[in-house]
Short mmCIF file of C-alpha atoms in Angstrom, two decimals:
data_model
loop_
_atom_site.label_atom_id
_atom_site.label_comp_id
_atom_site.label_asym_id
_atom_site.label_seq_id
_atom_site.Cartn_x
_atom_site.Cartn_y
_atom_site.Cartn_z
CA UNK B 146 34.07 -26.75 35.81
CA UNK B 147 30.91 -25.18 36.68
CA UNK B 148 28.12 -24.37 34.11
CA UNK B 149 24.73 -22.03 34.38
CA UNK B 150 21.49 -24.14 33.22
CA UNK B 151 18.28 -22.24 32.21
CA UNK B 152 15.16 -24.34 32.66
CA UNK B 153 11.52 -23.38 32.28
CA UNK B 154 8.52 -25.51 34.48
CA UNK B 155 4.85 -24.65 34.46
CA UNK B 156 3.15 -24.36 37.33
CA UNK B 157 -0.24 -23.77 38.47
CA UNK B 158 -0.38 -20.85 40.31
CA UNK B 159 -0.99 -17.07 39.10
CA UNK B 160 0.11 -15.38 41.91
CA UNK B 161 4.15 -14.47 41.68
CA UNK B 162 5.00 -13.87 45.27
CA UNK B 163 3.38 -17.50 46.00
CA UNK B 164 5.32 -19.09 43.21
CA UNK B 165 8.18 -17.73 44.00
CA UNK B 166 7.94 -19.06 47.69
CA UNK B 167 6.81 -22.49 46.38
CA UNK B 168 9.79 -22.61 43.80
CA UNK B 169 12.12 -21.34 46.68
CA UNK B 170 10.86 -24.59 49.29
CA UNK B 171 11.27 -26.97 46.58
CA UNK B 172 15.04 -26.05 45.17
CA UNK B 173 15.96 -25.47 48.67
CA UNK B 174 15.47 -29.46 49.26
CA UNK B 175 17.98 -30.38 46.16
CA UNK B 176 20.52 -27.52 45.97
CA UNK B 177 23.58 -27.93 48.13
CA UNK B 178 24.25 -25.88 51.14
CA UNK B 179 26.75 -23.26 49.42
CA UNK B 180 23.09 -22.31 47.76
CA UNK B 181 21.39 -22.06 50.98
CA UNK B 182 19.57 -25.20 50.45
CA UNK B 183 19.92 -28.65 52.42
CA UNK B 184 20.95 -31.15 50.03
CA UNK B 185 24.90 -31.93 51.09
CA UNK B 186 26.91 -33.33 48.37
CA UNK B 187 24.06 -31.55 45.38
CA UNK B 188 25.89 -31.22 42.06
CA UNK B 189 22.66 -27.82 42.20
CA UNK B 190 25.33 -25.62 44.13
CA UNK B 191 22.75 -22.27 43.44
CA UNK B 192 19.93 -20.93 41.59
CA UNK B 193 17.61 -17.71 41.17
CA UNK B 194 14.24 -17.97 40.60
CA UNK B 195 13.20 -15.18 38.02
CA UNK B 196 10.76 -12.08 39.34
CA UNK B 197 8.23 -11.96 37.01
CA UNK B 198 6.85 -15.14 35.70
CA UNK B 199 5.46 -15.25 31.87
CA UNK B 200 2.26 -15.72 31.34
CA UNK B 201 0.87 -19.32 28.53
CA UNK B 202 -1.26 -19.05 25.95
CA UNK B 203 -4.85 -19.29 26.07
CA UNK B 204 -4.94 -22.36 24.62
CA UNK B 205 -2.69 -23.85 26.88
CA UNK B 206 -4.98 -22.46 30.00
CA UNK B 207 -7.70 -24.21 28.35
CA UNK B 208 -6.13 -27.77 28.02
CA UNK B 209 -4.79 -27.46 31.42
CA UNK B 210 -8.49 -26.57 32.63
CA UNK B 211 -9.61 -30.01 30.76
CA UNK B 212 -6.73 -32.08 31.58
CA UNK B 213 -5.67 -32.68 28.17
CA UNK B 214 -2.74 -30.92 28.41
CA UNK B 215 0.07 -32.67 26.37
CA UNK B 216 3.47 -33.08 28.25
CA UNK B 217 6.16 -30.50 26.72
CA UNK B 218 3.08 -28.42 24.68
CA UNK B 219 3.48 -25.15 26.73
CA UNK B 220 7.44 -24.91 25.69
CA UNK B 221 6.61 -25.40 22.09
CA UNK B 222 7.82 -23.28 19.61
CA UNK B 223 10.12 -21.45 22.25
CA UNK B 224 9.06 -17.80 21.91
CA UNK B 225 6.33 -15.69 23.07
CA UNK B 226 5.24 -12.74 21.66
CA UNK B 227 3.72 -10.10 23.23
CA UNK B 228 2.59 -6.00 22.70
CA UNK B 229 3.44 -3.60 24.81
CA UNK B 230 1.00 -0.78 24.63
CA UNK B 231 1.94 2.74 26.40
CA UNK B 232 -1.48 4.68 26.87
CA UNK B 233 -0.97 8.42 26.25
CA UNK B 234 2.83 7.22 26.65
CA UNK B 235 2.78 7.02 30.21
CA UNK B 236 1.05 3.70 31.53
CA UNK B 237 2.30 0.48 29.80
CA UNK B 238 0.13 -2.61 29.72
CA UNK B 239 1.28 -6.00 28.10
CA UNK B 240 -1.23 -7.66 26.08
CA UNK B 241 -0.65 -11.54 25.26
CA UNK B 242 0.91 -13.92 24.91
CA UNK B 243 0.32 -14.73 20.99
CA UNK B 244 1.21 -18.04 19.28
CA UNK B 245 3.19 -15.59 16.71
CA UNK B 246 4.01 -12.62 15.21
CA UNK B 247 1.68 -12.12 12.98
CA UNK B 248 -1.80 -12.57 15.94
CA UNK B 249 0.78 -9.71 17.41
CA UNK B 250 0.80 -7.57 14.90
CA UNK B 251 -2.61 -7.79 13.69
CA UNK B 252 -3.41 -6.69 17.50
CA UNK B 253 -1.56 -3.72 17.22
CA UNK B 254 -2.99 -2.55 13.82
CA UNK B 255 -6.50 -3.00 15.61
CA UNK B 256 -5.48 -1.25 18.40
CA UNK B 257 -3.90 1.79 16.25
CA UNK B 258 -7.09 1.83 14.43
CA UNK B 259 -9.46 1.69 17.49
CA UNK B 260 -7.33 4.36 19.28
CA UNK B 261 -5.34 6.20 16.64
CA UNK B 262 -1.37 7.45 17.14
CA UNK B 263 -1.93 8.81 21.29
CA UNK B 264 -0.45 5.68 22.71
CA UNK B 265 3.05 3.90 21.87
CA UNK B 266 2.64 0.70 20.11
CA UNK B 267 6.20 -1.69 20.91
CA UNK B 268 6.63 -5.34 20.03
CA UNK B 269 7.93 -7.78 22.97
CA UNK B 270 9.66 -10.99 22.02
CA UNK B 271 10.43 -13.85 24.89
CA UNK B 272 12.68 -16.29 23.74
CA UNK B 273 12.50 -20.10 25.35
CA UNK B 274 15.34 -19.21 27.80
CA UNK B 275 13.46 -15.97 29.09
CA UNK B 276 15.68 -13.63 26.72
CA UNK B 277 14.21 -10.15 26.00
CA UNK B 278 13.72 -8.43 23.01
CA UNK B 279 11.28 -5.24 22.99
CA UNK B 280 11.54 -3.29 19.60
CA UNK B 281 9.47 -0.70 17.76
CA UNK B 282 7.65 -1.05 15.07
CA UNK B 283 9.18 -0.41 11.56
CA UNK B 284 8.13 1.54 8.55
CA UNK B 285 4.45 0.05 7.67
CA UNK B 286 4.46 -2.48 10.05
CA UNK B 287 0.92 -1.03 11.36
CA UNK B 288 -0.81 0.02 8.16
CA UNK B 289 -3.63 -2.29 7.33
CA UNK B 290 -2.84 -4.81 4.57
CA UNK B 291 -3.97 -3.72 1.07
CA UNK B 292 -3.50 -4.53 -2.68
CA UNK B 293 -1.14 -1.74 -3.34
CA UNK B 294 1.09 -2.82 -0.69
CA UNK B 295 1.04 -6.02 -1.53
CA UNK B 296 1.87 -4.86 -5.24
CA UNK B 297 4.49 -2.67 -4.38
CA UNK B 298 5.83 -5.25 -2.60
CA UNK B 299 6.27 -7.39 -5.25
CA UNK B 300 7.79 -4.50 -7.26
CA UNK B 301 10.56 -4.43 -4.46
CA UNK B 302 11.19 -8.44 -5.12
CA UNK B 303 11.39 -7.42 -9.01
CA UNK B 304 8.47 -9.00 -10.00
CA UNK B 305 6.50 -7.45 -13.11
CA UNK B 306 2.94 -8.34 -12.01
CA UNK B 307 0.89 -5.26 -13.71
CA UNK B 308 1.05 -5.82 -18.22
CA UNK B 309 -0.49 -5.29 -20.88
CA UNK B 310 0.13 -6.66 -24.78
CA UNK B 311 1.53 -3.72 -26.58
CA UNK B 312 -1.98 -3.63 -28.92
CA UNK B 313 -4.13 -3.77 -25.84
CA UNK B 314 -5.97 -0.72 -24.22
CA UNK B 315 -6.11 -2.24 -20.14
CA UNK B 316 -3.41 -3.44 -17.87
CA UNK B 317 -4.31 -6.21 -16.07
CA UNK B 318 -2.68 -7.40 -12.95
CA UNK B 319 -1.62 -11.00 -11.95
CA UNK B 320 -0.35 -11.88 -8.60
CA UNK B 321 -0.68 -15.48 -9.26
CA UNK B 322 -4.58 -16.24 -8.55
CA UNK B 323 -5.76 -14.67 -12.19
CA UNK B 324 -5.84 -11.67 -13.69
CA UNK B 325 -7.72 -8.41 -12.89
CA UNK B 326 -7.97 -4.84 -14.55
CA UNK B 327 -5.78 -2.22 -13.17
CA UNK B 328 -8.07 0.76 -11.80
CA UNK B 329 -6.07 4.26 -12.35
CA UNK B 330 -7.08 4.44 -8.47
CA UNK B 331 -4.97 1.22 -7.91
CA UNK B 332 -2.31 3.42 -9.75
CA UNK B 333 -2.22 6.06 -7.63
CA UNK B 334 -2.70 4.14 -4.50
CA UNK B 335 0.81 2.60 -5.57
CA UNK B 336 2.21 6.03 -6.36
CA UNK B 337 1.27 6.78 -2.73
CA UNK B 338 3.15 4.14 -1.13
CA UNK B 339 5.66 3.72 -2.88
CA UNK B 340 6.68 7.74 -3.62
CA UNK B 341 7.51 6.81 -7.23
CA UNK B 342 5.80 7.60 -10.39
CA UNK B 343 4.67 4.60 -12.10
CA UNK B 344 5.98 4.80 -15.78
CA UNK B 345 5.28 2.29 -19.27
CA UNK B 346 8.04 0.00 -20.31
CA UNK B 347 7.92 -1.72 -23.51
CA UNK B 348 9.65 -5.24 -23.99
CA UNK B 349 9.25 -6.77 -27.65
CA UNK B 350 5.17 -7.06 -27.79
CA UNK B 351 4.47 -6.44 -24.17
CA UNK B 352 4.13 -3.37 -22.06
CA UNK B 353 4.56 -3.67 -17.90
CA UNK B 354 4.35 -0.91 -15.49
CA UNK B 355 7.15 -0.09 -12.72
CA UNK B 356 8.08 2.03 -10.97
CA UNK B 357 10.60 4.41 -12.05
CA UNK B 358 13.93 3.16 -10.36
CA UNK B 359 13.09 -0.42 -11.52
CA UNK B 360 12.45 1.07 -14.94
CA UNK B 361 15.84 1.72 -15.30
CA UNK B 362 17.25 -1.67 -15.22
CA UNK B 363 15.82 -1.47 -19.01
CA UNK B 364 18.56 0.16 -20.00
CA UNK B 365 22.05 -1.28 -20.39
CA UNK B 366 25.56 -0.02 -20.94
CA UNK B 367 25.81 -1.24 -23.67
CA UNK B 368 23.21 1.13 -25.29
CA UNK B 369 24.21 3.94 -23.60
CA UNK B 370 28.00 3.71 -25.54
CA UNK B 371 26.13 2.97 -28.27
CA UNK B 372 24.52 6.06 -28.42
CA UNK B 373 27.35 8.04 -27.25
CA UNK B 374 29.80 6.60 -30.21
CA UNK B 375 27.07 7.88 -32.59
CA UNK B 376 27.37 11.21 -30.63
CA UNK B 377 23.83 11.23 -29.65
CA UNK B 378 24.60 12.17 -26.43
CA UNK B 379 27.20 13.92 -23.98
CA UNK B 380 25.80 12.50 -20.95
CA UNK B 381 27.31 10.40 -18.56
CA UNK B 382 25.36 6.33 -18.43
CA UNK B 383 23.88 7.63 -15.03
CA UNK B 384 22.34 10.84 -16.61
CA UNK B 385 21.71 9.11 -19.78
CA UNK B 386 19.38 6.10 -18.11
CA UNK B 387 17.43 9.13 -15.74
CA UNK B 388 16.81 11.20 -19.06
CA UNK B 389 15.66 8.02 -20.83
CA UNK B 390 13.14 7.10 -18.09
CA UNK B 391 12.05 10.45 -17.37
CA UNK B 392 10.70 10.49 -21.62
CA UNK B 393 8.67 7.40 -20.72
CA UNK B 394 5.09 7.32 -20.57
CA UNK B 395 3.36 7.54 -17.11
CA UNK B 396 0.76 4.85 -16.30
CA UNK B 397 -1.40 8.10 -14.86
CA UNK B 398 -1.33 10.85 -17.18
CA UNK B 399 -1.32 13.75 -14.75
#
């Protein structure tokens, strides 16, 4: 039974057609002669030398350069990641390697902010067995970190990190490194993102802000039939909880 085998070697040359020449003079000596090579009896019966040969880390250029490269350091971690920028969306350049995803990304937010939205922006992924992967990127990928994504963020996970005691006149915000006031520009920087309006919820003595849709997990079934035994409403539990949220108070009064 005959199997395919993907290896990887680092060599020290930059130019491609001279690598793959070198590559091809050395496999020729071990690969049998069903391969073209010379080696009679070779359990290597072929092999292909790829066209385009990835480029190391900058950090692994250096320790070469100083000869303290560690044996088995330039395959660590497996994958390369790279960012494919298409200028006016006609040339493409390929900017990398970085050591992960997140040196990528912060590369192409810089690179959308330096530029703006002329050229395409595409993330390149290069698995240890020289597997591709290029992909756009997604939703707010490329918007520059903030507080009121990272708070809307933690809306998304459920979290109620913006409260208040029901008696007290300032929300303050805790994402787990102290509290802070909430500015009614924080509020609306939220409402931005997000598209919801951020409404009041009261629970016994304390009052947190959500967003609307996650205001609605306040209200239970059980209340709803409650209310409709007692014929205080007509509405269906759906209508009911959206009528019900949409009488709550907005954090900014508009």
């Amino acid at each position: 039974m005959a199997k395919l085998v993907t290896i990887q070697l680092l060599v020290s040359e930059n130019d491609e057609s001279d690598i793959i020449d070198g590559l091809n003079d050395a496999l020729r000596t071990i690969t049998h002669p069903m391969g073209s090579g010379c080696a009679e009896g070779s359990f290597i019966l072929d092999y292909a030398v790829p066209s385009r040969a990835l480029d190391v880390p900058a950090a692994i250029e250096d320790s070469i350069a100083s000869g303290t490269y560690a044996e088995g350091s330039a395959f660590a971690g497996g994958e390369q990641h790279y960012l494919l920028v298409v200028q006016q969306d006609v040339n493409a350049l390929r900017v990398g390697p970085f050591s992960n995803s997140d040196d990528r990304d912060a590369a192409a937010r810089a690179h959308r902010k330096e530029f703006g939205e002329d050229d395409g922006l595409y993330w390149m992924q290069v698995s240890a067995e020289g597997v591709v992967e290029v992909g756009d990127f997604g939703g707010d990928e490329l918007e520059e970190p903030s507080l009121a994504r990272e708070v809307v963020s933690r809306f998304h996970a459920g979290e109620r990190v913006i409260s208040r005691p029901a008696s007290a006149s300032c929300f303050m915000l805790d994402m787990g490194d102290g509290e802070q006031p909430v500015s009614m520009d924080l509020i609306a920087d939220i409402e931005g993102i997000s598209y919801e309006t951020l409404v009041i919820v009261q629970e016994g003595n304390t009052e947190f802000v959500l967003p609307a849709s996650k205001a609605r997990d306040f209200y239970k079934e059980a209340d709803w039939l409650h209310a409709a035994l007692n014929k205080e409403t007509r509405m269906g539990f759906f209508d009911w909880v959206s009528v019900k949220v949409g009488e709550l108070p907005k954090a900014r009064p508009t």
